[in-house]
CSV table of C-alpha atoms and ligand atoms in Angstrom, one decimal:
chain,number,residue,atom,x,y,z
A,680,MET,CA,162.8,-32.8,-9.6
A,681,SER,CA,162.9,-31.1,-12.6
A,682,SER,CA,163.2,-34.4,-14.5
A,683,LEU,CA,159.8,-35.8,-13.3
A,684,GLN,CA,158.5,-32.4,-14.9
A,685,PRO,CA,157.1,-32.7,-18.4
A,686,VAL,CA,159.3,-31.0,-20.7
A,687,ARG,CA,158.2,-27.1,-21.1
A,688,GLY,CA,155.7,-26.3,-23.6
A,689,THR,CA,154.5,-30.3,-23.3
A,690,HIS,CA,151.5,-31.6,-21.5
A,691,ASP,CA,149.9,-34.7,-20.3
A,692,LEU,CA,146.3,-35.0,-21.5
A,693,MET,CA,144.6,-36.2,-18.7
A,694,PRO,CA,141.2,-38.4,-19.8
A,695,GLU,CA,138.9,-35.5,-19.4
A,696,ASP,CA,141.6,-33.4,-22.2
A,697,THR,CA,141.7,-36.5,-24.3
A,698,ARG,CA,137.6,-36.3,-24.6
A,699,ARG,CA,137.8,-32.7,-25.9
A,700,HIS,CA,140.5,-33.3,-28.0
A,701,ARG,CA,138.5,-36.5,-29.6
A,702,PHE,CA,135.6,-34.7,-29.9
A,703,VAL,CA,137.4,-31.7,-31.9
A,704,GLU,CA,139.3,-34.6,-34.0
A,705,ASP,CA,136.3,-36.8,-34.7
A,706,THR,CA,134.0,-33.8,-35.5
A,707,ALA,CA,136.5,-32.3,-37.6
A,708,PHE,CA,137.3,-35.9,-39.6
A,709,ALA,CA,133.4,-36.4,-39.6
A,710,THR,CA,133.2,-33.4,-41.5
A,711,ALA,CA,135.8,-34.2,-43.8
A,712,ARG,CA,134.6,-37.3,-44.8
A,713,ARG,CA,131.3,-35.8,-46.2
A,714,TYR,CA,133.3,-34.1,-48.3
A,715,GLY,CA,135.1,-36.8,-49.8
A,716,TYR,CA,138.3,-37.2,-47.6
A,717,GLY,CA,140.7,-40.0,-46.6
A,718,GLU,CA,142.7,-40.0,-43.5
A,719,ILE,CA,146.4,-39.8,-44.4
A,720,ALA,CA,149.0,-40.6,-41.3
A,721,THR,CA,152.5,-39.3,-42.1
A,722,PRO,CA,155.2,-39.9,-40.0
A,723,ILE,CA,156.0,-37.3,-37.2
A,724,PHE,CA,159.3,-37.0,-38.3
A,725,GLU,CA,161.1,-36.6,-41.7
A,726,PHE,CA,164.5,-35.6,-43.4
A,727,THR,CA,164.9,-31.8,-42.3
A,728,GLU,CA,165.1,-30.8,-45.9
A,729,VAL,CA,161.0,-31.6,-46.3
A,730,PHE,CA,160.8,-28.7,-44.3
A,731,ALA,CA,163.6,-26.8,-44.5
A,732,ARG,CA,163.0,-26.6,-48.5
A,733,THR,CA,159.7,-25.8,-48.6
A,734,LEU,CA,158.7,-23.8,-45.6
A,735,GLY,CA,161.3,-20.9,-46.3
A,736,GLU,CA,164.2,-20.1,-45.1
A,737,THR,CA,163.2,-16.9,-43.5
A,738,SER,CA,160.2,-18.5,-41.8
A,739,ASP,CA,159.8,-18.3,-38.3
A,740,VAL,CA,159.2,-21.8,-37.9
A,741,VAL,CA,162.6,-22.7,-40.0
A,742,THR,CA,164.6,-20.2,-38.8
A,743,LYS,CA,164.0,-20.3,-34.6
A,744,GLU,CA,161.3,-23.3,-34.1
A,745,MET,CA,161.9,-26.5,-35.5
A,746,TYR,CA,163.2,-29.8,-33.3
A,747,THR,CA,165.8,-30.8,-35.3
A,748,PHE,CA,168.3,-33.7,-34.4
A,749,ALA,CA,171.0,-36.0,-35.8
A,750,ASP,CA,169.7,-39.6,-35.4
A,751,ARG,CA,172.3,-42.3,-34.9
A,752,SER,CA,173.2,-42.9,-38.3
A,753,GLY,CA,173.8,-39.1,-38.8
A,754,ASP,CA,170.9,-38.1,-40.6
A,755,SER,CA,169.5,-34.6,-39.7
A,756,LEU,CA,165.5,-35.2,-38.8
A,757,THR,CA,162.9,-32.8,-37.8
A,758,LEU,CA,159.7,-33.5,-35.4
A,759,ARG,CA,157.2,-32.4,-37.9
A,760,PRO,CA,156.0,-28.6,-37.2
A,761,GLU,CA,153.1,-28.7,-39.6
A,762,GLY,CA,151.5,-31.2,-41.8
A,763,THR,CA,151.4,-30.0,-45.3
A,764,ALA,CA,155.4,-30.8,-46.0
A,765,GLY,CA,154.8,-34.1,-45.0
A,766,VAL,CA,151.6,-34.8,-47.1
A,767,ALA,CA,153.3,-33.1,-50.1
A,768,ARG,CA,156.3,-35.3,-49.6
A,769,ALA,CA,154.1,-38.6,-49.5
A,770,PHE,CA,152.0,-37.4,-52.4
A,771,ILE,CA,155.6,-37.5,-54.3
A,772,SER,CA,156.8,-40.6,-52.4
A,773,ASN,CA,153.6,-42.5,-53.3
A,774,GLY,CA,152.9,-41.3,-56.8
A,775,LEU,CA,149.8,-40.0,-56.1
A,776,ALA,CA,149.7,-37.6,-59.4
A,777,GLN,CA,148.2,-40.4,-60.9
A,778,GLN,CA,145.1,-40.2,-59.2
A,779,LEU,CA,143.9,-36.4,-58.8
A,780,PRO,CA,141.9,-34.9,-57.2
A,781,VAL,CA,143.9,-35.8,-54.0
A,782,LYS,CA,141.8,-35.1,-50.8
A,783,VAL,CA,143.5,-36.1,-47.5
A,784,PHE,CA,142.6,-35.0,-43.7
A,785,TYR,CA,145.0,-35.6,-41.0
A,786,ARG,CA,145.5,-35.2,-37.2
A,787,GLY,CA,148.3,-35.5,-34.7
A,788,PRO,CA,151.0,-33.8,-32.9
A,789,MET,CA,153.2,-31.2,-34.2
A,790,PHE,CA,156.3,-29.8,-32.6
A,791,ARG,CA,157.6,-26.4,-32.8
A,792,HIS,CA,160.2,-24.5,-30.2
A,793,GLU,CA,158.1,-21.4,-29.4
A,794,ARG,CA,157.8,-19.7,-26.2
A,795,PRO,CA,155.1,-21.4,-24.4
A,796,GLN,CA,152.3,-19.6,-23.3
A,797,LYS,CA,148.5,-20.1,-23.3
A,798,GLY,CA,147.3,-21.4,-26.5
A,799,ARG,CA,150.7,-22.1,-27.6
A,800,LEU,CA,152.9,-25.3,-26.9
A,801,ARG,CA,156.0,-27.1,-27.8
A,802,GLN,CA,154.0,-30.1,-28.8
A,803,PHE,CA,150.4,-29.3,-29.7
A,804,HIS,CA,148.0,-30.7,-32.2
A,805,GLN,CA,146.4,-30.2,-35.4
A,806,VAL,CA,143.8,-31.4,-37.4
A,807,GLY,CA,144.2,-30.3,-41.2
A,808,VAL,CA,143.1,-31.1,-44.8
A,809,GLU,CA,144.6,-30.7,-48.2
A,810,LEU,CA,143.2,-30.9,-51.8
A,811,LEU,CA,145.6,-31.7,-54.5
A,812,GLY,CA,145.4,-31.0,-58.2
A,813,VAL,CA,142.8,-28.6,-58.7
A,814,GLU,CA,143.8,-25.1,-60.3
A,815,ASN,CA,139.8,-24.1,-60.2
A,816,PRO,CA,139.3,-21.6,-57.3
A,817,LEU,CA,136.2,-23.0,-56.3
A,818,ALA,CA,138.5,-26.1,-54.4
A,819,ASP,CA,139.5,-23.0,-52.4
A,820,VAL,CA,135.5,-22.5,-51.7
A,821,GLU,CA,135.2,-26.0,-50.6
A,822,VAL,CA,138.1,-26.2,-48.4
A,823,ILE,CA,136.8,-22.9,-46.3
A,824,ALA,CA,133.1,-24.3,-46.6
A,825,LEU,CA,134.8,-27.8,-44.9
A,826,ALA,CA,136.6,-25.6,-42.5
A,827,TRP,CA,133.4,-23.5,-41.7
A,828,ARG,CA,131.1,-26.7,-41.4
A,829,MET,CA,133.2,-28.2,-39.0
A,830,LEU,CA,133.5,-25.0,-36.9
A,831,SER,CA,129.6,-24.9,-37.0
A,832,ALA,CA,129.5,-28.4,-35.9
A,833,LEU,CA,131.6,-27.8,-32.9
A,834,GLY,CA,129.3,-24.8,-32.4
A,835,LEU,CA,131.5,-22.1,-32.8
A,836,GLY,CA,129.7,-20.3,-35.5
A,837,ASP,CA,129.2,-17.7,-33.3
A,838,LYS,CA,132.7,-17.4,-31.8
A,839,VAL,CA,134.8,-17.1,-34.9
A,840,SER,CA,135.2,-15.1,-38.1
A,841,LEU,CA,136.7,-15.9,-41.2
A,842,GLU,CA,139.3,-13.5,-42.7
A,843,LEU,CA,140.6,-13.6,-46.5
A,844,ASN,CA,143.0,-12.2,-48.6
A,845,THR,CA,145.0,-13.1,-51.6
A,846,LEU,CA,148.6,-13.2,-52.4
A,847,GLY,CA,147.8,-13.2,-56.1
A,848,ASP,CA,150.2,-15.4,-58.5
A,849,ALA,CA,153.8,-15.1,-58.9
A,850,GLU,CA,153.7,-11.6,-61.0
A,851,SER,CA,151.2,-10.0,-58.4
A,852,ARG,CA,153.8,-10.7,-55.7
A,853,LEU,CA,156.8,-9.4,-57.6
A,854,ALA,CA,154.9,-6.1,-58.2
A,855,TYR,CA,153.7,-6.1,-54.5
A,856,ARG,CA,157.4,-6.8,-53.1
A,857,ALA,CA,158.6,-3.9,-54.9
A,858,ALA,CA,155.9,-1.4,-53.9
A,859,LEU,CA,156.1,-2.8,-50.2
A,860,VAL,CA,160.0,-2.7,-50.0
A,861,ALA,CA,159.7,1.1,-51.6
A,862,TYR,CA,157.3,1.8,-48.3
A,863,LEU,CA,159.3,-0.2,-45.6
A,864,ASP,CA,162.8,1.0,-47.0
A,865,PRO,CA,162.7,4.3,-44.9
A,866,PHE,CA,161.4,2.6,-41.6
A,867,ARG,CA,164.4,0.3,-41.9
A,868,ASP,CA,166.5,1.3,-39.0
A,869,ARG,CA,163.1,1.1,-36.9
A,870,LEU,CA,161.9,-2.5,-37.9
A,871,SER,CA,163.2,-5.1,-35.6
A,872,GLU,CA,166.0,-7.2,-36.3
A,873,ASP,CA,164.0,-9.9,-37.7
A,874,SER,CA,162.3,-7.7,-40.1
A,875,ARG,CA,165.1,-5.9,-41.3
A,876,ASN,CA,166.4,-9.5,-42.2
A,877,ARG,CA,162.9,-10.3,-43.6
A,878,LEU,CA,163.0,-7.3,-45.8
A,879,ASP,CA,165.8,-8.3,-47.7
A,880,ARG,CA,165.0,-11.9,-48.3
A,881,ASN,CA,161.5,-12.2,-48.0
A,882,PRO,CA,159.5,-8.8,-47.5
A,883,LEU,CA,156.1,-10.2,-47.4
A,884,ARG,CA,156.9,-11.7,-44.2
A,885,VAL,CA,157.5,-8.4,-42.6
A,886,LEU,CA,153.4,-8.2,-42.5
A,887,ASP,CA,153.2,-11.1,-40.3
A,888,SER,CA,155.6,-10.0,-37.6
A,889,LYS,CA,154.1,-10.0,-34.3
A,890,ASP,CA,156.4,-7.3,-33.1
A,891,GLU,CA,154.6,-4.2,-31.8
A,892,GLY,CA,156.7,-1.6,-33.5
A,893,ASP,CA,156.9,-3.5,-36.8
A,894,ARG,CA,153.0,-3.5,-36.3
A,895,ARG,CA,152.4,0.0,-36.2
A,896,ILE,CA,154.9,0.4,-39.4
A,897,VAL,CA,153.3,-2.0,-41.4
A,898,ALA,CA,149.8,-0.6,-40.7
A,899,GLY,CA,150.4,2.0,-43.3
A,900,ALA,CA,151.8,-0.5,-46.0
A,901,PRO,CA,150.6,-0.6,-49.5
A,902,GLU,CA,148.0,-3.5,-49.9
A,903,MET,CA,148.5,-6.2,-52.2
A,904,ALA,CA,145.2,-5.2,-54.0
A,905,ALA,CA,146.9,-2.4,-56.0
A,906,SER,CA,149.4,-4.7,-57.5
A,907,LEU,CA,147.1,-7.9,-58.3
A,908,THR,CA,147.3,-9.0,-62.3
A,909,PRO,CA,144.0,-9.2,-63.6
A,910,ALA,CA,143.9,-13.0,-63.6
A,911,ALA,CA,144.6,-12.7,-59.8
A,912,ARG,CA,142.0,-10.6,-59.3
A,913,GLU,CA,139.5,-12.6,-61.4
A,914,PHE,CA,140.8,-15.8,-59.4
A,915,PHE,CA,139.9,-14.0,-55.8
A,916,GLY,CA,136.8,-12.8,-57.2
A,917,VAL,CA,135.9,-16.5,-57.7
A,918,VAL,CA,136.8,-17.6,-54.4
A,919,THR,CA,134.7,-14.3,-52.7
A,920,GLY,CA,131.7,-14.7,-54.7
A,921,GLY,CA,131.5,-18.5,-54.0
A,922,LEU,CA,131.7,-18.1,-50.5
A,923,GLU,CA,128.7,-15.4,-50.9
A,924,ALA,CA,127.1,-17.5,-53.4
A,925,LEU,CA,127.3,-20.4,-50.0
A,926,GLY,CA,126.1,-18.1,-47.2
A,927,ILE,CA,129.5,-18.3,-45.8
A,928,PRO,CA,130.5,-14.9,-44.2
A,929,TYR,CA,133.8,-13.2,-44.2
A,930,THR,CA,135.6,-10.1,-44.3
A,931,VAL,CA,138.8,-9.4,-46.4
A,932,ASN,CA,142.0,-8.2,-44.2
A,933,PRO,CA,144.5,-6.7,-47.0
A,934,ARG,CA,147.2,-7.7,-44.4
A,935,LEU,CA,146.7,-11.3,-44.1
A,936,VAL,CA,149.4,-13.2,-45.1
A,937,ARG,CA,150.8,-16.5,-44.2
A,938,GLY,CA,153.7,-17.5,-42.2
A,939,LEU,CA,154.9,-20.3,-44.6
A,940,ASP,CA,156.8,-19.4,-47.9
A,941,TYR,CA,154.6,-21.7,-50.0
A,942,TYR,CA,151.8,-19.8,-50.3
A,943,CYS,CA,149.6,-18.3,-53.3
A,944,HIS,CA,146.3,-16.5,-54.4
A,945,THR,CA,143.8,-17.5,-51.3
A,946,ALA,CA,145.1,-17.2,-47.5
A,947,PHE,CA,142.5,-17.3,-44.8
A,948,GLU,CA,142.2,-17.7,-41.1
A,949,PHE,CA,139.4,-18.2,-38.7
A,950,THR,CA,139.8,-16.1,-35.5
A,951,THR,CA,138.2,-15.8,-32.2
A,952,THR,CA,138.6,-12.8,-29.5
A,953,ALA,CA,137.9,-15.5,-26.8
A,954,LEU,CA,141.5,-16.6,-26.6
A,955,GLY,CA,143.6,-13.6,-25.9
A,956,ALA,CA,146.5,-13.0,-28.2
A,957,GLN,CA,146.2,-16.8,-29.3
A,958,GLY,CA,143.0,-16.0,-31.7
A,959,THR,CA,143.7,-18.0,-34.6
A,960,VAL,CA,142.2,-21.1,-34.4
A,961,LEU,CA,142.7,-22.1,-38.3
A,962,ALA,CA,144.4,-21.3,-41.1
A,963,GLY,CA,145.1,-22.0,-44.5
A,964,GLY,CA,145.8,-21.3,-48.1
A,965,ARG,CA,146.8,-22.2,-51.6
A,966,TYR,CA,150.2,-23.5,-52.6
A,967,ASP,CA,150.4,-24.1,-55.8
A,968,GLU,CA,154.3,-24.5,-56.5
A,969,LEU,CA,155.0,-26.5,-53.0
A,970,ILE,CA,155.1,-29.7,-54.8
A,971,ALA,CA,156.9,-28.5,-57.5
A,972,THR,CA,159.4,-26.9,-55.2
A,973,MET,CA,159.9,-30.4,-53.6
A,974,GLY,CA,161.0,-31.9,-57.0
A,975,GLY,CA,157.5,-33.4,-57.8
A,976,GLN,CA,155.3,-32.8,-60.7
A,977,ARG,CA,153.9,-29.1,-60.1
A,978,THR,CA,150.7,-30.2,-58.5
A,979,PRO,CA,148.2,-27.2,-57.3
A,980,GLY,CA,147.2,-27.5,-53.5
A,981,ILE,CA,145.0,-26.1,-51.0
A,982,GLY,CA,144.4,-26.6,-47.5
A,983,TRP,CA,144.2,-25.5,-44.0
A,984,ALA,CA,145.4,-26.7,-40.8
A,985,ALA,CA,143.4,-25.7,-37.0
A,986,GLY,CA,145.1,-26.1,-33.7
A,987,VAL,CA,143.1,-28.8,-31.3
A,988,GLU,CA,144.2,-27.1,-28.3
A,989,ARG,CA,142.8,-23.7,-29.0
A,990,LEU,CA,139.2,-25.5,-30.2
A,991,SER,CA,139.3,-27.5,-27.5
A,992,MET,CA,139.6,-24.7,-25.0
A,993,LEU,CA,136.3,-22.9,-27.3
A,994,VAL,CA,134.1,-25.6,-27.4
A,995,ASP,CA,131.6,-25.7,-24.5
A,996,ALA,CA,129.3,-28.7,-25.4
A,997,VAL,CA,131.5,-32.0,-25.5
A,998,PRO,CA,129.1,-34.9,-25.3
A,999,ALA,CA,129.4,-36.7,-22.0
A,1000,PRO,CA,131.3,-40.0,-22.1
A,1001,GLU,CA,128.3,-43.0,-21.8
A,1002,ARG,CA,127.3,-43.6,-18.0
A,1003,PRO,CA,128.3,-46.9,-17.0
A,1004,VAL,CA,126.0,-49.6,-15.0
A,1005,ALA,CA,127.8,-50.3,-11.8
A,1006,VAL,CA,127.9,-53.8,-11.0
A,1007,ILE,CA,128.0,-54.3,-7.0
A,1008,PRO,CA,129.2,-57.4,-5.2
A,1009,MET,CA,128.2,-58.1,-1.7
A,1010,GLY,CA,130.3,-61.2,-1.3
A,1011,ASP,CA,131.7,-62.7,-4.4
A,1012,GLN,CA,133.9,-60.5,-6.3
A,1013,LEU,CA,134.3,-62.9,-8.9
A,1014,ALA,CA,130.5,-63.3,-9.6
A,1015,ALA,CA,130.1,-59.8,-10.1
A,1016,MET,CA,133.2,-59.5,-12.3
A,1017,ALA,CA,131.5,-62.4,-14.4
A,1018,VAL,CA,128.3,-60.5,-14.6
A,1019,ALA,CA,130.3,-57.6,-15.6
A,1020,GLU,CA,131.9,-59.0,-18.2
A,1021,ARG,CA,128.4,-60.7,-19.9
A,1022,LEU,CA,127.3,-57.0,-19.7
A,1023,ARG,CA,130.1,-55.6,-21.5
A,1024,GLY,CA,129.5,-58.5,-24.0
A,1025,VAL,CA,126.3,-56.8,-24.9
A,1026,GLY,CA,127.9,-53.2,-25.3
A,1027,LEU,CA,127.5,-51.8,-22.1
A,1028,ALA,CA,130.1,-49.7,-20.6
A,1029,VAL,CA,130.3,-51.4,-17.2
A,1030,ASP,CA,132.4,-50.3,-13.7
A,1031,VAL,CA,133.0,-52.9,-10.9
A,1032,GLY,CA,135.2,-51.7,-8.1
A,1033,PHE,CA,137.6,-54.2,-6.3
A,1034,SER,CA,137.1,-53.5,-2.7
A,1035,GLY,CA,134.8,-51.8,-0.1
A,1036,ASN,CA,131.7,-52.3,1.7
A,1037,MET,CA,128.1,-51.5,0.1
A,1038,LYS,CA,128.4,-47.8,1.2
A,1039,LYS,CA,131.9,-47.6,-0.5
A,1040,ARG,CA,130.4,-49.0,-3.4
A,1041,MET,CA,127.6,-46.9,-3.8
A,1042,ALA,CA,129.7,-43.8,-3.3
A,1043,ARG,CA,132.1,-45.1,-6.4
A,1044,ALA,CA,128.9,-45.6,-8.5
A,1045,ASN,CA,127.9,-41.8,-7.9
A,1046,LYS,CA,131.4,-40.8,-8.9
A,1047,VAL,CA,131.5,-42.8,-12.3
A,1048,ASP,CA,128.1,-41.2,-12.8
A,1049,ALA,CA,126.7,-44.9,-13.3
A,1050,ARG,CA,122.8,-44.7,-14.3
A,1051,ILE,CA,122.2,-48.0,-13.1
A,1052,ALA,CA,123.5,-50.6,-10.2
A,1053,VAL,CA,123.4,-54.2,-10.6
A,1054,ILE,CA,123.6,-55.4,-7.0
A,1055,LEU,CA,124.8,-59.1,-6.2
A,1056,GLY,CA,122.9,-59.5,-2.6
A,1057,GLU,CA,123.4,-62.7,-0.9
A,1058,ASP,CA,119.4,-63.5,-0.5
A,1059,GLU,CA,118.7,-62.7,-4.1
A,1060,ALA,CA,121.8,-65.1,-5.0
A,1061,ALA,CA,120.1,-67.7,-3.6
A,1062,ARG,CA,117.4,-67.0,-5.9
A,1063,GLY,CA,119.6,-67.2,-8.7
A,1064,ALA,CA,119.0,-63.5,-9.2
A,1065,VAL,CA,119.9,-60.0,-9.0
A,1066,THR,CA,118.6,-56.4,-8.0
A,1067,VAL,CA,118.9,-53.7,-10.9
A,1068,ARG,CA,118.5,-50.3,-9.4
A,1069,ASP,CA,117.7,-47.5,-11.5
A,1070,LEU,CA,120.2,-44.9,-9.6
A,1071,ASP,CA,118.3,-41.4,-11.0
A,1072,SER,CA,115.0,-42.4,-9.9
A,1073,GLY,CA,115.7,-45.0,-7.0
A,1074,THR,CA,113.3,-47.6,-8.6
A,1075,GLN,CA,114.3,-51.3,-8.8
A,1076,ASP,CA,113.4,-54.9,-10.0
A,1077,GLU,CA,114.6,-58.2,-9.2
A,1078,VAL,CA,116.2,-59.7,-12.6
A,1079,ALA,CA,117.0,-63.2,-13.1
A,1080,LEU,CA,120.8,-63.6,-13.4
A,1081,ALA,CA,119.9,-65.8,-16.9
A,1082,ASP,CA,118.0,-63.0,-18.0
A,1083,ILE,CA,120.4,-60.2,-17.4
A,1084,GLU,CA,121.4,-59.5,-21.1
A,1085,ARG,CA,117.9,-59.4,-22.2
A,1086,HIS,CA,116.7,-57.0,-19.3
A,1087,PHE,CA,119.5,-54.6,-20.4
A,1088,GLN,CA,118.7,-55.0,-24.2
A,1089,GLU,CA,115.0,-54.4,-23.4
A,1090,ARG,CA,115.4,-51.5,-21.3
B,2030,ATP,P1,150.4,-18.3,-34.9
B,2030,ATP,O1,150.4,-16.9,-35.7
B,2030,ATP,O2,149.6,-18.2,-33.6
B,2030,ATP,O3,151.9,-18.4,-34.8
B,2030,ATP,P2,150.9,-19.9,-36.8
B,2030,ATP,O4,150.9,-19.3,-38.3
B,2030,ATP,O5,152.4,-20.4,-36.8
B,2030,ATP,O6,150.4,-19.5,-35.9
B,2030,ATP,P3,149.9,-22.3,-38.5
B,2030,ATP,O7,151.4,-23.0,-39.0
B,2030,ATP,O8,149.0,-21.7,-39.6
B,2030,ATP,O9,150.1,-21.3,-37.2
B,2030,ATP,O10,149.3,-23.5,-37.7
B,2030,ATP,C1,147.7,-23.2,-37.7
B,2030,ATP,C2,147.3,-23.4,-36.5
B,2030,ATP,O11,147.6,-24.6,-35.8
B,2030,ATP,C3,147.4,-22.2,-35.9
B,2030,ATP,O12,146.1,-21.4,-36.3
B,2030,ATP,C4,146.8,-22.4,-34.5
B,2030,ATP,O13,145.7,-22.6,-33.9
B,2030,ATP,C5,147.7,-23.5,-34.3
B,2030,ATP,N1,148.8,-23.8,-33.8
B,2030,ATP,C6,150.0,-23.3,-34.1
B,2030,ATP,N2,150.9,-23.2,-33.7
B,2030,ATP,C7,150.9,-23.4,-32.5
B,2030,ATP,C8,151.7,-23.7,-31.0
B,2030,ATP,N3,152.5,-23.4,-30.8
B,2030,ATP,N4,150.5,-24.1,-30.3
B,2030,ATP,C9,149.2,-24.6,-30.0
B,2030,ATP,N5,148.5,-24.3,-31.5
B,2030,ATP,C10,149.4,-23.7,-32.8
B,2031,MG,MG1,153.7,-19.6,-35.3
């Protein structure tokens, strides 16, 4: 029955999956904290215009991917497709311009109506950071360093590579736009319909096209570098110099543009060859005009977002959960539950089954990968004791019931 299937492009995350996700998210937040970032949680839906006005009218996200609906009061709302616009809105709503710089980390689900495939979902999860209020290009270096340190902490240092480009300042982009249109116009008829549209409304976007034919045409396009103003060139030089000084490897990819409209200067992506077509695991850039576009006081910003599903697929070494203690009653189930509660009270993870003979219960202890079994046998119970068996070595001791917490604390 189709109504019992999850909606296409959404997934139920089982405990093994959430364990991977949490590891990615917690590693990301622990890393961000080292750089002074606090966690922000904005609503998962906003007024549609928060996204429509900022992400760009010609962006894929706005033209075809948003989950937009009218709520019962007739407001047009959109499930957030990304995190930056909501953070920028929150920055303005909460008057944070008084306390610059603002450094925030976020995590959570994002929603895009895309064609589902491996690594491309309709509800997916991101972790991300935003640094607001710093004009200095060394801010770009810091957020990239944070990304690199997080990816290294996840054990992905050898699996990802950093690609970097500059989109320059407004003047550079204007000059580049002209050069790009001059190059692309003769190919107009051979471009995809989307790209023909983009050519008129936002030609830089053609560089980001996923269409094979477009990509072949784009391969011969002029590069941004030739159109940069001296100031934009200097800005980028500080970024690349900073990365070199910090020992962060990168390559310049002159065709890298970001899919959303609000970016300027630095654009970057960490990519992998290990995930097929969905190779971008983390992407970001500078967005100095975003807050002003939304109606706030002009505040420069830089940030990135990473796909938790894509990172989870790459990570090998997810720390195993704590191995529990299995409490095994031979008779009185409630007595076993009382022992389990005492052990949980001193911080242990404890598993107690609700039924079954000794054999079944030992099998369950194995299944939950218990480290130790506490067996409440009738004979020991008569002596006020329990058997504590190390399930790895098979050795066992009799422990007085009254001392059970102390026994585990000393173990
Ligand atoms: P793509 O080019 O793959 O469509 P994008 O430019 O749309 O990516 P961003 O908006 O920059 O992606 O999002 C940052 C990261 O979030 C991506 O690098 C990716 O890891 C992840 N991501 C984006 N869209 C999806 C999705 N539909 N499913 C899973 N992860 C996604
Ligand atoms: Mg996309």
